[in-house]
Short mmCIF file of C-alpha atoms in Angstrom, two decimals:
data_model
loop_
_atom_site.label_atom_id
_atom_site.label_comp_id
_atom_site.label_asym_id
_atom_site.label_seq_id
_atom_site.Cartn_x
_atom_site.Cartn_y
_atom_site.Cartn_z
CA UNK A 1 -89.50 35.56 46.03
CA UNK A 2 -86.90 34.93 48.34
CA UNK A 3 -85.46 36.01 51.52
CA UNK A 4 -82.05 36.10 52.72
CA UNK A 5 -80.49 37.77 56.25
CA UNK A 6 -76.91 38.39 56.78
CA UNK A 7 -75.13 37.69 60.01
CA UNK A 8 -75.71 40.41 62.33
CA UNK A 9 -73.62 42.86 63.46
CA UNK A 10 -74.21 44.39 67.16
CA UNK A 11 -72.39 47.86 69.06
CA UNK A 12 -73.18 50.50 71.89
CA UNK A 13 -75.45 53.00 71.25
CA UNK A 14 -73.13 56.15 73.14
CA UNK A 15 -73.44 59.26 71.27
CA UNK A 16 -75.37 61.66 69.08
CA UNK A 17 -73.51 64.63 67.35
CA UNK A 18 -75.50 67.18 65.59
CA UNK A 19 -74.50 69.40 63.34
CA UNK A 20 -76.20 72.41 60.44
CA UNK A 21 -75.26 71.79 57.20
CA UNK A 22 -76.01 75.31 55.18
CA UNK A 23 -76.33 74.40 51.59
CA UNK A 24 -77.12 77.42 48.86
CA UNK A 25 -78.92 76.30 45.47
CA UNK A 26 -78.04 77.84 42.74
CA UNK A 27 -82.85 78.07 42.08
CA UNK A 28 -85.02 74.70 41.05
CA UNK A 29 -82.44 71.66 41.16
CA UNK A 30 -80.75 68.62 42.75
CA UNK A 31 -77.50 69.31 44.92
CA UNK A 32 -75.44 66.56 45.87
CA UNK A 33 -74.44 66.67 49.68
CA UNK A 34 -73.24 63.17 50.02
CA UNK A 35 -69.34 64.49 49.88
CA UNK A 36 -70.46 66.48 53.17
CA UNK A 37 -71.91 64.27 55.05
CA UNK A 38 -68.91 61.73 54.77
CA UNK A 39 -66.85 65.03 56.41
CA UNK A 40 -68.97 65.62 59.24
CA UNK A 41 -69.11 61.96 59.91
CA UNK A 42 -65.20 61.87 59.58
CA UNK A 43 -64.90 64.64 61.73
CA UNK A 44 -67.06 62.77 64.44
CA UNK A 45 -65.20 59.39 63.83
CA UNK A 46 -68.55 57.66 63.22
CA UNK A 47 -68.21 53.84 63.55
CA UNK A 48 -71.69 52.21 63.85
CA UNK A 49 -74.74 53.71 63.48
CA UNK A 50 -77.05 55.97 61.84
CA UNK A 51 -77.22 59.56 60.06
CA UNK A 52 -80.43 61.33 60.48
CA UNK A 53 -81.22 64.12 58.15
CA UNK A 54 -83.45 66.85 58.57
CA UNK A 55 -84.46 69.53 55.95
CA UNK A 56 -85.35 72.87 57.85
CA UNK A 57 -87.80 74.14 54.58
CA UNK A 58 -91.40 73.34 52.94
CA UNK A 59 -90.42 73.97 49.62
CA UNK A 60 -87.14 72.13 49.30
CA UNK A 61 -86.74 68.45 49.86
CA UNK A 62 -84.75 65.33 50.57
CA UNK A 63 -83.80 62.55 47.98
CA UNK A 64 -81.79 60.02 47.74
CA UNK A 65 -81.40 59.34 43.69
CA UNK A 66 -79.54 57.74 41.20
CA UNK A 67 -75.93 59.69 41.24
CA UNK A 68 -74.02 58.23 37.71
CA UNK A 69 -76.65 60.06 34.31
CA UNK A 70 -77.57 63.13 34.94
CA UNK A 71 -80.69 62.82 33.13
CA UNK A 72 -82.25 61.05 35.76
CA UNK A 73 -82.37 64.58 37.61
CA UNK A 74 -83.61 66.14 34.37
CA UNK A 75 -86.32 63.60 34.21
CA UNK A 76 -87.22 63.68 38.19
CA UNK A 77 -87.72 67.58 37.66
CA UNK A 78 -90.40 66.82 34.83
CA UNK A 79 -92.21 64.53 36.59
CA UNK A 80 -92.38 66.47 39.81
CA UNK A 81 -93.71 69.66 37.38
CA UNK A 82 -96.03 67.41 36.01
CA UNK A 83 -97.15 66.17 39.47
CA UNK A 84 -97.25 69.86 40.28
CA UNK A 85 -97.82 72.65 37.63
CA UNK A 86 -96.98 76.21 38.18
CA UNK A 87 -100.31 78.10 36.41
CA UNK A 88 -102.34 75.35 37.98
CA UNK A 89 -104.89 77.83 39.87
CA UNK A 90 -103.44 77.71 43.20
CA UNK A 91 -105.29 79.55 45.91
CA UNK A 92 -101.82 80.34 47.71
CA UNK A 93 -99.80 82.36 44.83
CA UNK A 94 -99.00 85.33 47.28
CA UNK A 95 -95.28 84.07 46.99
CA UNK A 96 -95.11 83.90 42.97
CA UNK A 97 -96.26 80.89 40.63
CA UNK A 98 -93.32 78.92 41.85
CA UNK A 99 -94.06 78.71 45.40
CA UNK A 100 -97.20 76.34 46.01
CA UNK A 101 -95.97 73.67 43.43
CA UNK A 102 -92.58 73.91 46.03
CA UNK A 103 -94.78 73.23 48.57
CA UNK A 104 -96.19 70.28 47.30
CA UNK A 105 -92.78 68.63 45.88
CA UNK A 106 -91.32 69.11 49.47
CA UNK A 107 -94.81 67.15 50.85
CA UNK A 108 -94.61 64.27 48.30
CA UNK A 109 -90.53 63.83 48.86
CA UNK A 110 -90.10 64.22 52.40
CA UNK A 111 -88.02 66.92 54.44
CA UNK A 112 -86.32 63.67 56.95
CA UNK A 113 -84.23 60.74 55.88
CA UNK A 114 -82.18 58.62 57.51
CA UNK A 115 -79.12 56.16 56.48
CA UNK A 116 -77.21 53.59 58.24
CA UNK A 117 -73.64 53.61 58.87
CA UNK A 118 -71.57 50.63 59.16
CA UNK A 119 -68.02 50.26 59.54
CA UNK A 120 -67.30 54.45 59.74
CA UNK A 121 -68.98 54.09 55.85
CA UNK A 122 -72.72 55.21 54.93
CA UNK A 123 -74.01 51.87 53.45
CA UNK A 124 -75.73 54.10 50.37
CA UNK A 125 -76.83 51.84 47.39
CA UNK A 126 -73.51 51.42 44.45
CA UNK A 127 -75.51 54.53 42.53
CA UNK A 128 -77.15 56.43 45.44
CA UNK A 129 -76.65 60.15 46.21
CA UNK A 130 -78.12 62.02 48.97
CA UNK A 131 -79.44 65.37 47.83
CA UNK A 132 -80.82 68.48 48.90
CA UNK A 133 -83.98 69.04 45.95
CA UNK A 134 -84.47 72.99 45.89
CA UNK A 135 -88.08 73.68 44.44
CA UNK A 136 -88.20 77.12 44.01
CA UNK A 137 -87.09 79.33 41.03
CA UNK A 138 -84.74 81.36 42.66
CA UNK A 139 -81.24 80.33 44.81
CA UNK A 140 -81.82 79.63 48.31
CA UNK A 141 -79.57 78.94 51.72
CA UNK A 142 -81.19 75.64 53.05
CA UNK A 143 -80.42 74.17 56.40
CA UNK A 144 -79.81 70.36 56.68
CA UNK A 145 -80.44 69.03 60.27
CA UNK A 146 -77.22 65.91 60.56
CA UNK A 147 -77.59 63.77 63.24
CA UNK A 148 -75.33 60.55 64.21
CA UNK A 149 -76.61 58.22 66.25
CA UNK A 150 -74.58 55.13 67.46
CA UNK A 151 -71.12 54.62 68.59
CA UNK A 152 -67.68 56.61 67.45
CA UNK A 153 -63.49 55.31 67.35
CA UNK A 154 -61.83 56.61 70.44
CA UNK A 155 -59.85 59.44 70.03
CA UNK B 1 -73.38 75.95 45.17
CA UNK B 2 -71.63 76.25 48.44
CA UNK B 3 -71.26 74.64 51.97
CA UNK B 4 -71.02 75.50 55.49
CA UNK B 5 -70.85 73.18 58.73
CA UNK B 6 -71.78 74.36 62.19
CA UNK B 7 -69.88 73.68 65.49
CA UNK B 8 -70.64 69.75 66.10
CA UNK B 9 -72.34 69.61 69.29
CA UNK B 10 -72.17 66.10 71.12
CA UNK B 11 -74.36 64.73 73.88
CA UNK B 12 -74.85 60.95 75.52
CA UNK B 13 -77.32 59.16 73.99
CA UNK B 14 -79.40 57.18 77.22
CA UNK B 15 -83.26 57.31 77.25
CA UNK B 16 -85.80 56.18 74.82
CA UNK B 17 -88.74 57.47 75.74
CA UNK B 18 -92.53 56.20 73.90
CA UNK B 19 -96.10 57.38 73.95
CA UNK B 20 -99.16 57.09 71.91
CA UNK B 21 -100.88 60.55 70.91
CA UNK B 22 -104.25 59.98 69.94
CA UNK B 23 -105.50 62.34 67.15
CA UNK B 24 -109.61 62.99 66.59
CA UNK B 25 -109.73 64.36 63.04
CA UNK B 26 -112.89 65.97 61.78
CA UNK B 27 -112.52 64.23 58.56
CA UNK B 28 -110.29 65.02 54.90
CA UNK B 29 -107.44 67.99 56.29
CA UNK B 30 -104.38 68.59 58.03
CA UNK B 31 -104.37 68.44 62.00
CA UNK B 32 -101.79 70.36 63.57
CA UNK B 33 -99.76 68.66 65.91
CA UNK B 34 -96.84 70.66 66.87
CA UNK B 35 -97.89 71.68 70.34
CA UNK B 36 -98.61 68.27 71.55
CA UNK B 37 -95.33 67.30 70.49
CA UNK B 38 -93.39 70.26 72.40
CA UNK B 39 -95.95 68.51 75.42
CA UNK B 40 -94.75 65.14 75.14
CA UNK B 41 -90.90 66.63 74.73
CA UNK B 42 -91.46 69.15 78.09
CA UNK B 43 -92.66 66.04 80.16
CA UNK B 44 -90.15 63.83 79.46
CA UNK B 45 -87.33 66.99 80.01
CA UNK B 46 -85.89 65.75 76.67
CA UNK B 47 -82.60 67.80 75.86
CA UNK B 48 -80.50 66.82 72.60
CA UNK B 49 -81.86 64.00 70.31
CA UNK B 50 -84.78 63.09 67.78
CA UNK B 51 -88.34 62.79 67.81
CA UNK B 52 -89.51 60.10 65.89
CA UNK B 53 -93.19 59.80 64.78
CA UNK B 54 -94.79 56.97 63.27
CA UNK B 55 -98.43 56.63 62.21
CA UNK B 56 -100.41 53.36 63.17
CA UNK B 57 -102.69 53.95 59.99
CA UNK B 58 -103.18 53.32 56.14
CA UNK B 59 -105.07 55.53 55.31
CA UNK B 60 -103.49 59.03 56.33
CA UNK B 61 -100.02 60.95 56.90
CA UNK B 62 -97.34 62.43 58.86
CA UNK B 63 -96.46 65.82 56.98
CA UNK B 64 -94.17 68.76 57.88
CA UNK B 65 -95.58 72.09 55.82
CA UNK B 66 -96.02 75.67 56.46
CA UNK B 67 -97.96 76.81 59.36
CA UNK B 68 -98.58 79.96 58.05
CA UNK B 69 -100.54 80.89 55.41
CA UNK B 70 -103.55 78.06 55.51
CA UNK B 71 -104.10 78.25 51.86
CA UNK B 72 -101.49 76.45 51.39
CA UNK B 73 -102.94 73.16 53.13
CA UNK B 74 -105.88 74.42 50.76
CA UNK B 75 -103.70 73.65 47.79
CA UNK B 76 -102.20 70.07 49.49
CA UNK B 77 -105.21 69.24 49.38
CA UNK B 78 -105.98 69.98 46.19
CA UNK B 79 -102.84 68.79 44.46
CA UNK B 80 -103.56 65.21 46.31
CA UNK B 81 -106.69 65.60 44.97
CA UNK B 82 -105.41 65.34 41.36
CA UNK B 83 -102.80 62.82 41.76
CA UNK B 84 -105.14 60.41 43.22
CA UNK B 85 -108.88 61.39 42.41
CA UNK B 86 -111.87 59.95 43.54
CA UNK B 87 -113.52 57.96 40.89
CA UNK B 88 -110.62 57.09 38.78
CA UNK B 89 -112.22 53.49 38.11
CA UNK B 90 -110.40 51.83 41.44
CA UNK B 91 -110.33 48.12 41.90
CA UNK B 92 -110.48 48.50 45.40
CA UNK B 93 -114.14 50.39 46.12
CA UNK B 94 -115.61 48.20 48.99
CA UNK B 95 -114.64 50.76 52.04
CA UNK B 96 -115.87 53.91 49.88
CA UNK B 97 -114.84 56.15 47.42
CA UNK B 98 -112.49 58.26 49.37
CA UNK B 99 -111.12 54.86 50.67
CA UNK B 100 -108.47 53.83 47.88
CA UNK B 101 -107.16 57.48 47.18
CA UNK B 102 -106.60 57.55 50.97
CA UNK B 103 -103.95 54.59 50.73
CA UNK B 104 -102.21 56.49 47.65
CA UNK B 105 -102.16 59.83 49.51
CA UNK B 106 -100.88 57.80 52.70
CA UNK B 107 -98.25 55.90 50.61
CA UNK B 108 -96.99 58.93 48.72
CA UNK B 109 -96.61 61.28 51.86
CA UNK B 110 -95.23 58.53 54.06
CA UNK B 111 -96.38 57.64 58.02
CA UNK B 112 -92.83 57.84 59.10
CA UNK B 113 -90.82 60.78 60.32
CA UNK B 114 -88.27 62.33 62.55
CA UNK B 115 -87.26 65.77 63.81
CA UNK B 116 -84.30 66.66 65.53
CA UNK B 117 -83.98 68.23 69.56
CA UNK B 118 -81.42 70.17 69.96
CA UNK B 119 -80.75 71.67 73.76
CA UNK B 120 -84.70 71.23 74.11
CA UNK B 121 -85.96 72.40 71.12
CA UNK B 122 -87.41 70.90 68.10
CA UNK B 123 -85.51 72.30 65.23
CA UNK B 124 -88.40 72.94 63.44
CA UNK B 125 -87.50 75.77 60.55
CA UNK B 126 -89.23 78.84 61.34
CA UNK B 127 -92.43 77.72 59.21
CA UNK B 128 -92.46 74.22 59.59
CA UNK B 129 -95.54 72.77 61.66
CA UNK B 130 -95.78 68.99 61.98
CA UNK B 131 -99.29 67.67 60.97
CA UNK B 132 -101.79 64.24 60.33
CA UNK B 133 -102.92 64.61 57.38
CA UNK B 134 -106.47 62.85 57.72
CA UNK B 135 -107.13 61.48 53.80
CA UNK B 136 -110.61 59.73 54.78
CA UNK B 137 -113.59 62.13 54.22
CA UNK B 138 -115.26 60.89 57.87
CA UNK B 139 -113.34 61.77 60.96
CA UNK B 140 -111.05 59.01 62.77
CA UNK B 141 -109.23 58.65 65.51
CA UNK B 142 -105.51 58.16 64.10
CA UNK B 143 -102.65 57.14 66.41
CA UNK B 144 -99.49 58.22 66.49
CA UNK B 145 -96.20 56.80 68.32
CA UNK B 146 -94.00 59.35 69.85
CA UNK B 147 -90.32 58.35 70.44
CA UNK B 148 -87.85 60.51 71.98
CA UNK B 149 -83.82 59.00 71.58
CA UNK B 150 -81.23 61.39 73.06
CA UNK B 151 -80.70 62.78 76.15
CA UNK B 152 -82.49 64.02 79.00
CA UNK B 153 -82.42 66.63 81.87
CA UNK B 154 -81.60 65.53 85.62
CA UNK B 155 -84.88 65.49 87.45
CA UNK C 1 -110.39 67.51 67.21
CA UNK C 2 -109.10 66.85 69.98
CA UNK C 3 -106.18 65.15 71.91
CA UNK C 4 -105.05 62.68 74.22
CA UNK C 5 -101.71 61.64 74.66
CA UNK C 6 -101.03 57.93 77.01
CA UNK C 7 -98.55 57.41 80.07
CA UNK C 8 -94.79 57.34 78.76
CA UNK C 9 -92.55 54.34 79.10
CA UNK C 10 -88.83 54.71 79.16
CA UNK C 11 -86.10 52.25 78.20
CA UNK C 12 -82.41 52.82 78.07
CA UNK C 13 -81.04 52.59 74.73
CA UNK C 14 -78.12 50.60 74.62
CA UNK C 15 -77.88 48.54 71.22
CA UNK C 16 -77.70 49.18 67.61
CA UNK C 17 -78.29 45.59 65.83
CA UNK C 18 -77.74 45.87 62.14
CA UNK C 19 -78.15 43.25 59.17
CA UNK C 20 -78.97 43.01 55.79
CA UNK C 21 -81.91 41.81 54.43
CA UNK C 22 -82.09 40.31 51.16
CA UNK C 23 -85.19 40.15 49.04
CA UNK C 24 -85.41 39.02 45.55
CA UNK C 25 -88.17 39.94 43.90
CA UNK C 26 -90.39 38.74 40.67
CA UNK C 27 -90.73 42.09 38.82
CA UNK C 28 -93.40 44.72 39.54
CA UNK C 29 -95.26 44.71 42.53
CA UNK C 30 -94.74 44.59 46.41
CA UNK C 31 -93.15 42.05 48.04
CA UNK C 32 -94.11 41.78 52.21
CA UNK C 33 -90.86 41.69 54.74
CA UNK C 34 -93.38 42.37 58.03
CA UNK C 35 -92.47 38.56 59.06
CA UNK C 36 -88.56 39.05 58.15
CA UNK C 37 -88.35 42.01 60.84
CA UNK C 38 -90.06 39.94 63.26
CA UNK C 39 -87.44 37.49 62.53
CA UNK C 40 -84.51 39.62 62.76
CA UNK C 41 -85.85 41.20 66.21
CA UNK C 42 -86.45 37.91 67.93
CA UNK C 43 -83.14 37.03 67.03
CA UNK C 44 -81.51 39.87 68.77
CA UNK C 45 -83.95 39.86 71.85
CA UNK C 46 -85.18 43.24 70.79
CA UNK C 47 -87.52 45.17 73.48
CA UNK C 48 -87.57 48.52 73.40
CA UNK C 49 -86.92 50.91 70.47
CA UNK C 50 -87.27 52.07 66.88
CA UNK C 51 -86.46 49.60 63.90
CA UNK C 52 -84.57 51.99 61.21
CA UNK C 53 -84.98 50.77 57.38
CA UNK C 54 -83.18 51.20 54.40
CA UNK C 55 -83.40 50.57 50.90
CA UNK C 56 -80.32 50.72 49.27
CA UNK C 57 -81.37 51.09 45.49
CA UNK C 58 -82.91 54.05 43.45
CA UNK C 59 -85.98 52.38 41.60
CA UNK C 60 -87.24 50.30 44.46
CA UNK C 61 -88.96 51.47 47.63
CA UNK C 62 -89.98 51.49 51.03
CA UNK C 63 -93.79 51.42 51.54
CA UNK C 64 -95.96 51.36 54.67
CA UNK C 65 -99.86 49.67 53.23
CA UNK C 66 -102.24 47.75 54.07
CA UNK C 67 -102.01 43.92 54.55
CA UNK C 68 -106.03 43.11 54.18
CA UNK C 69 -107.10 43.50 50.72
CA UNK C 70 -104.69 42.56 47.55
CA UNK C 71 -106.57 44.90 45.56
CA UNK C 72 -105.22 48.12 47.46
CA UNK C 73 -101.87 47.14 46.13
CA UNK C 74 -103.37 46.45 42.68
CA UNK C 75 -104.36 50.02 42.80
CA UNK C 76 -101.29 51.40 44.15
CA UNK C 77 -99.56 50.08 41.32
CA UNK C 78 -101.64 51.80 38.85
CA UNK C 79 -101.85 55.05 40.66
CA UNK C 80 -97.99 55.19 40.22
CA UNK C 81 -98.48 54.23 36.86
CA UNK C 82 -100.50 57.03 36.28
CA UNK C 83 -98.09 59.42 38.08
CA UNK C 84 -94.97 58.48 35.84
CA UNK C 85 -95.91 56.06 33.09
CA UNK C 86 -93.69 54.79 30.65
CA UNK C 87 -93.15 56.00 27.45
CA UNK C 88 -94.09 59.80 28.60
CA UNK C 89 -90.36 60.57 26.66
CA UNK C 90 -88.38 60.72 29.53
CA UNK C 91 -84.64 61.78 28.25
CA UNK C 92 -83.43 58.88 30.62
CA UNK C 93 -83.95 55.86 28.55
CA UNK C 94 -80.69 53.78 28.01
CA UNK C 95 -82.09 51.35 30.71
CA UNK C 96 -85.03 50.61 29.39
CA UNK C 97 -88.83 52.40 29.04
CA UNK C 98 -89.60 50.82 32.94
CA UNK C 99 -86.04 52.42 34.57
CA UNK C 100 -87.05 56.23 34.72
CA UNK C 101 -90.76 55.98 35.79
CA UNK C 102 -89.40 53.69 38.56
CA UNK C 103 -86.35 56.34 39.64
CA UNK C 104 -89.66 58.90 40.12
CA UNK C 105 -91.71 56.24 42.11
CA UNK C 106 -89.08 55.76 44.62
CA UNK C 107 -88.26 59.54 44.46
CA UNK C 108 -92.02 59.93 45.68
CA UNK C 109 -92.29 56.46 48.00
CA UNK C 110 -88.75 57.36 49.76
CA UNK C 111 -86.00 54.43 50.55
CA UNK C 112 -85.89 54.80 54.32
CA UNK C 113 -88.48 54.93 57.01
CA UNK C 114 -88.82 53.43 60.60
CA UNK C 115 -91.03 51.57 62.95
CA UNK C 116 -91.31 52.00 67.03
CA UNK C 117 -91.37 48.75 69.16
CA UNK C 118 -92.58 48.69 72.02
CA UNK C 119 -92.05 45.69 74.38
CA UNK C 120 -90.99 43.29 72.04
CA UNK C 121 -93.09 43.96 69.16
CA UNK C 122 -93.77 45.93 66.37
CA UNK C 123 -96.07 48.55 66.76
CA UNK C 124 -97.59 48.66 63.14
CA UNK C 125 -101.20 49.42 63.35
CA UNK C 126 -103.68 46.55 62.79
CA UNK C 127 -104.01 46.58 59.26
CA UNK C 128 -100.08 47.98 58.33
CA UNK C 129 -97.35 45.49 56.33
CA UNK C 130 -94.24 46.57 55.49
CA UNK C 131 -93.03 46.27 51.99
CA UNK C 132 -90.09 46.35 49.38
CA UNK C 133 -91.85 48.06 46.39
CA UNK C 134 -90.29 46.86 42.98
CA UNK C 135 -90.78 49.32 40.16
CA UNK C 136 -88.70 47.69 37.65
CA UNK C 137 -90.47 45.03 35.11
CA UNK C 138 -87.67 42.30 35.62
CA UNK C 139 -86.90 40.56 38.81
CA UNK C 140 -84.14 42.13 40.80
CA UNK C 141 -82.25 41.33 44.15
CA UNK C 142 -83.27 43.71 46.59
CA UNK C 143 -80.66 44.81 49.94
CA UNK C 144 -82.79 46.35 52.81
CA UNK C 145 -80.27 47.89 56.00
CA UNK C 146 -82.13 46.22 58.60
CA UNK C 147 -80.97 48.54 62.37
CA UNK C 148 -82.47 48.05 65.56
CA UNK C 149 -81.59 51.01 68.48
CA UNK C 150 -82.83 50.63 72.05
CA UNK C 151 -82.86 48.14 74.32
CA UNK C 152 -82.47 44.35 74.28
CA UNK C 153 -83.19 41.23 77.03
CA UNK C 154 -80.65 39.88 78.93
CA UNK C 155 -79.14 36.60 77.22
#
């Protein structure tokens, strides 16, 4: 093991913009937002900084994942229905046999993420994706929470 | 799939503002800490920003989840149950046996999260409660840092 | 249960500090950074303010464990072992038997978290250690977004 830091790169903290980003899933799935977020940070001229996300649901979730085969979201949906049956004897199935096993995905993956921005770019990994993971069976309108903090061009 | 972005609302970002919220649990459960939070935010006259949360502890978790039916922490609790079960042969068995599936539960869920402010609200989604989830089976005082960055009122 | 929240300090937040960690890691397993951020924040005077974190690959993570005995991680390991073990026929296995179960483990661990400082240091609880958690067999170069936001000393 081995550690390495790069030079570091300083700026003024000045703004935050907030924005919703609506998203509707087409039922149980990964949607790609990544394309949106670049626009609202484009929109905001985002220099330095960072985005926070927010995910306003408990059975939906955020992930950042693997963006190039498209199996890896096949695969991430059978382990998180292994992880989390439907049929499993839930106490809570008031809401139908998809709705606890949501409920747990959306603990175990998180509903807030953040990622830094440097240079007016989101510094994602080569293959990441940021996505909104919709847990239940049927399409839903989700509302993502965008935040930038740091420092913008000026207009 | 489709997409809609709000209005971008801007603000300065000036204050940080920290506290510690100490948290009794009454051992293995989710402690509702939503309130205190609004507390903390009405103090400080926090406007537009994010609350971030960070647990000082190994052994249990910051979750968001539904506030409204309570059989559905029922069923958290029993779906961590399964992924990480007492008993399951652990090297690790000198603090107990509820001791190891406490760091798995804690690892898994996370001790790290934020939630935006926006003009003096959390933007909690209508469900959403923010909790400690307590994985030890005695009860523990569990600390949690409070930081508000954003903007506040004149006083 | 029962609460108690502590007297609130404020700081202006003025900086965003951002670098790059590198970590190169030895295969499966967790690899501490704890004394890297220290580094990084002494470097930049930090005071004040949240550390942000980012991991910018999809089968490594961000973890938050304890630092005491080696045999939690030991465990850890195999509890995420347990949750998506290899060879369980994922569809997802051009890179190798190890690359899917390790897309699910930092699906479930998350790539981005962050720390509150307070006063110059990190306030990680007495027995927390941050760590890059590698879920691939091989060794691998590992890029962590390193950003400090709040306030720094005077120079």
């Amino acid at each position: 093991m081995s550690f390495d830091l790069s030079p570091i790169q300083t700026a003024r903290v000045e703004t935050i913009a907030t924005a919703v980003l609506a998203v509707e899933t087409s039922g149980e799935g990964f949607v790609e937002i990544t394309r949106q977020l670049g626009r609202f940070l484009h929109k905001i001229k985002a220099r330095d900084g960072t985005l926070l996300l927010y995910l306003r649901h408990t059975s939906a979730s955020l992930v950042i994942q693997e963006n190039a085969d498209p199996d890896v979201r096949t695969d991430l949906l059978t382990a998180l229905e292994r992880i989390a049956p439907a049929g499993a004897a839930w106490v809570h199935e008031v809401e139908g046999p998809d709705d606890m096993p949501a409920h747990i995905k959306s603990m175990l993956n998180g509903v807030s993420l953040q990622v830094p921005l440097v240079g007016g770019e989101l510094a994602l990994g080569t293959w990441q994706g940021v996505y909104v993971a919709e847990h239940r069976a049927q399409p839903h309108r989700r509302e993502v929470v965008l935040q930038f903090l740091g420092s913008c061009e000026q207009r």
